[in-house]
């Protein structure tokens, strides 16, 4: 009886379509709610590192000195927290799968040097925050939202200080200020 069952199953599988797809040659249709994978527009990136801090899997690495942005594709859980938290909206989720590989790979993108004599480069960077201390209530929201830790606010002494070397010019401090007393100024 077992030979008959085996023969029936073998014949059924022989005349049916394959259960697998010839990937990557035959592309798959993506489901409606598929998030995809993280991609970056490196020209708009200000290397603030907020995506790296928000990543729950520690899959993203930002090196401000070398101007590189890296992602470990196999560690990424595709939650899109990095995309949502990016102040310049240079990250996005693209509808495609990572290429198959036998090893864990790290995709690294190097930012090309920006021409500083162009006025557009200064506008893209956002400038430097400057606070109107006569309006400021010293709520510390700007310092809490600064991805680089460049702001220090002392509520008791009513002091607002900026570390210009650490500031990346992302503008998060200005956007989070409830009194709108922080203005981004060009150097």
XYZ file of C-alpha atoms in Angstrom:
187
model
C 0.000 0.000 0.000
C 2.882 2.393 0.722
C 4.249 2.022 -2.825
C 0.875 3.138 -4.213
C 0.854 6.227 -1.990
C 4.388 7.081 -3.029
C 3.594 6.608 -6.721
C 0.506 8.811 -6.452
C 2.510 11.570 -4.726
C 5.395 11.298 -7.197
C 3.090 11.543 -10.221
C 1.186 14.457 -8.706
C 4.439 16.385 -8.076
C 5.783 15.497 -11.514
C 2.815 17.113 -13.318
C 2.319 20.140 -11.036
C 4.059 23.535 -11.127
C 7.200 23.990 -9.024
C 6.613 25.358 -5.537
C 9.613 27.684 -5.746
C 10.509 30.663 -7.923
C 13.658 30.981 -10.025
C 14.912 33.935 -7.959
C 16.674 36.300 -8.803
C 15.911 35.739 -12.475
C 12.167 35.685 -11.932
C 11.192 38.727 -9.875
C 8.565 38.419 -7.199
C 5.483 40.587 -6.852
C 5.725 42.330 -3.517
C 2.822 42.111 -1.046
C 0.775 45.248 -0.483
C 2.229 46.066 2.954
C 5.826 44.971 2.274
C 8.220 47.516 3.772
C 11.238 46.640 1.698
C 14.762 47.620 2.604
C 16.419 50.845 3.694
C 18.043 53.014 1.051
C 19.764 56.373 1.415
C 20.162 59.503 -0.662
C 23.681 60.248 0.577
C 23.769 63.708 -1.004
C 21.074 64.952 1.412
C 22.499 63.204 4.496
C 24.013 65.469 7.166
C 25.616 62.577 9.102
C 23.716 63.412 12.293
C 23.616 59.760 13.412
C 19.985 59.867 14.530
C 19.163 56.814 12.384
C 21.970 54.914 14.107
C 20.632 55.846 17.556
C 17.034 54.893 16.709
C 17.881 51.514 15.120
C 16.761 48.767 17.536
C 18.992 46.159 15.869
C 22.152 48.322 15.757
C 22.339 47.628 12.033
C 23.280 51.197 11.000
C 26.669 52.830 11.536
C 27.378 56.484 10.798
C 30.963 57.747 10.804
C 31.013 61.548 10.669
C 34.799 61.762 10.321
C 34.977 59.451 7.292
C 31.568 60.623 5.956
C 30.304 57.044 5.632
C 26.891 55.481 6.252
C 26.765 51.682 6.625
C 24.008 49.127 7.104
C 24.229 45.440 7.929
C 21.424 44.054 5.764
C 21.102 40.761 7.643
C 20.773 42.567 11.001
C 18.160 45.077 9.786
C 14.641 44.174 10.945
C 12.994 46.564 8.435
C 11.050 48.431 11.128
C 11.591 51.802 9.347
C 12.341 53.689 12.590
C 15.420 55.133 10.919
C 13.326 56.432 8.025
C 10.794 58.071 10.341
C 13.446 59.674 12.563
C 15.644 61.102 9.776
C 15.475 64.918 10.022
C 16.446 65.460 6.366
C 14.244 62.612 4.992
C 17.173 61.153 3.062
C 16.301 57.573 4.102
C 13.510 55.610 2.448
C 12.188 52.082 2.180
C 12.540 50.701 -1.343
C 10.475 47.819 -2.699
C 13.139 45.200 -3.279
C 14.925 42.366 -1.535
C 18.598 42.190 -0.686
C 20.687 40.138 -3.070
C 21.278 36.579 -1.838
C 24.676 35.960 -0.329
C 26.438 33.220 1.589
C 27.930 35.773 4.007
C 26.665 38.701 6.007
C 27.450 41.833 4.050
C 27.691 45.465 5.056
C 26.592 48.059 2.508
C 28.667 51.220 2.933
C 27.947 54.504 1.199
C 30.545 57.281 1.145
C 29.380 60.870 0.978
C 31.081 62.822 -1.804
C 32.808 66.035 -0.733
C 30.507 69.046 -0.879
C 31.505 72.232 -2.594
C 31.469 74.877 0.121
C 31.515 77.838 -2.274
C 27.999 76.986 -3.458
C 25.218 78.762 -1.530
C 23.025 75.627 -1.830
C 25.455 73.581 0.286
C 25.031 75.901 3.270
C 21.249 75.806 2.956
C 21.232 71.992 2.770
C 23.275 71.731 5.962
C 20.749 73.900 7.786
C 23.140 76.320 9.407
C 23.726 76.784 13.130
C 21.005 77.161 15.772
C 20.750 80.484 17.558
C 18.350 80.951 20.481
C 16.515 84.094 21.509
C 17.017 83.769 25.271
C 14.479 86.497 26.040
C 11.716 84.173 24.746
C 13.248 80.824 25.796
C 11.603 79.037 28.740
C 14.563 76.623 29.135
C 12.380 73.541 28.769
C 15.402 71.478 27.535
C 13.445 69.930 24.628
C 16.049 71.216 22.186
C 18.878 69.549 24.108
C 16.946 66.288 24.528
C 16.254 66.073 20.772
C 19.765 67.003 19.621
C 21.221 63.850 17.991
C 24.805 65.068 18.401
C 24.486 66.277 22.006
C 25.657 69.729 20.948
C 23.220 71.671 23.142
C 23.294 72.149 26.892
C 20.479 73.910 28.686
C 20.638 74.786 32.376
C 17.198 75.606 33.770
C 18.393 76.892 37.128
C 20.978 79.330 35.767
C 18.964 80.129 32.615
C 21.808 79.275 30.242
C 21.639 77.931 26.701
C 24.957 76.833 25.152
C 25.916 75.334 21.798
C 29.019 73.277 20.991
C 29.626 74.419 17.399
C 32.040 71.555 16.660
C 29.493 68.894 17.631
C 26.501 70.550 15.902
C 25.483 68.894 12.625
C 22.929 71.520 11.614
C 19.996 69.129 11.393
C 17.462 71.654 12.718
C 15.763 69.255 15.133
C 16.273 71.673 18.018
C 14.449 74.428 16.116
C 11.606 72.133 15.062
C 11.045 70.793 18.626
C 11.131 74.195 20.372
C 7.609 74.972 21.691
C 8.277 78.741 21.804
C 9.950 78.814 18.368
C 12.821 80.823 19.825
C 15.552 78.867 17.980
C 16.450 80.054 14.508
C 18.824 78.333 12.106
C 21.363 80.879 10.871
C 24.027 80.477 8.223
C 27.673 81.007 9.259
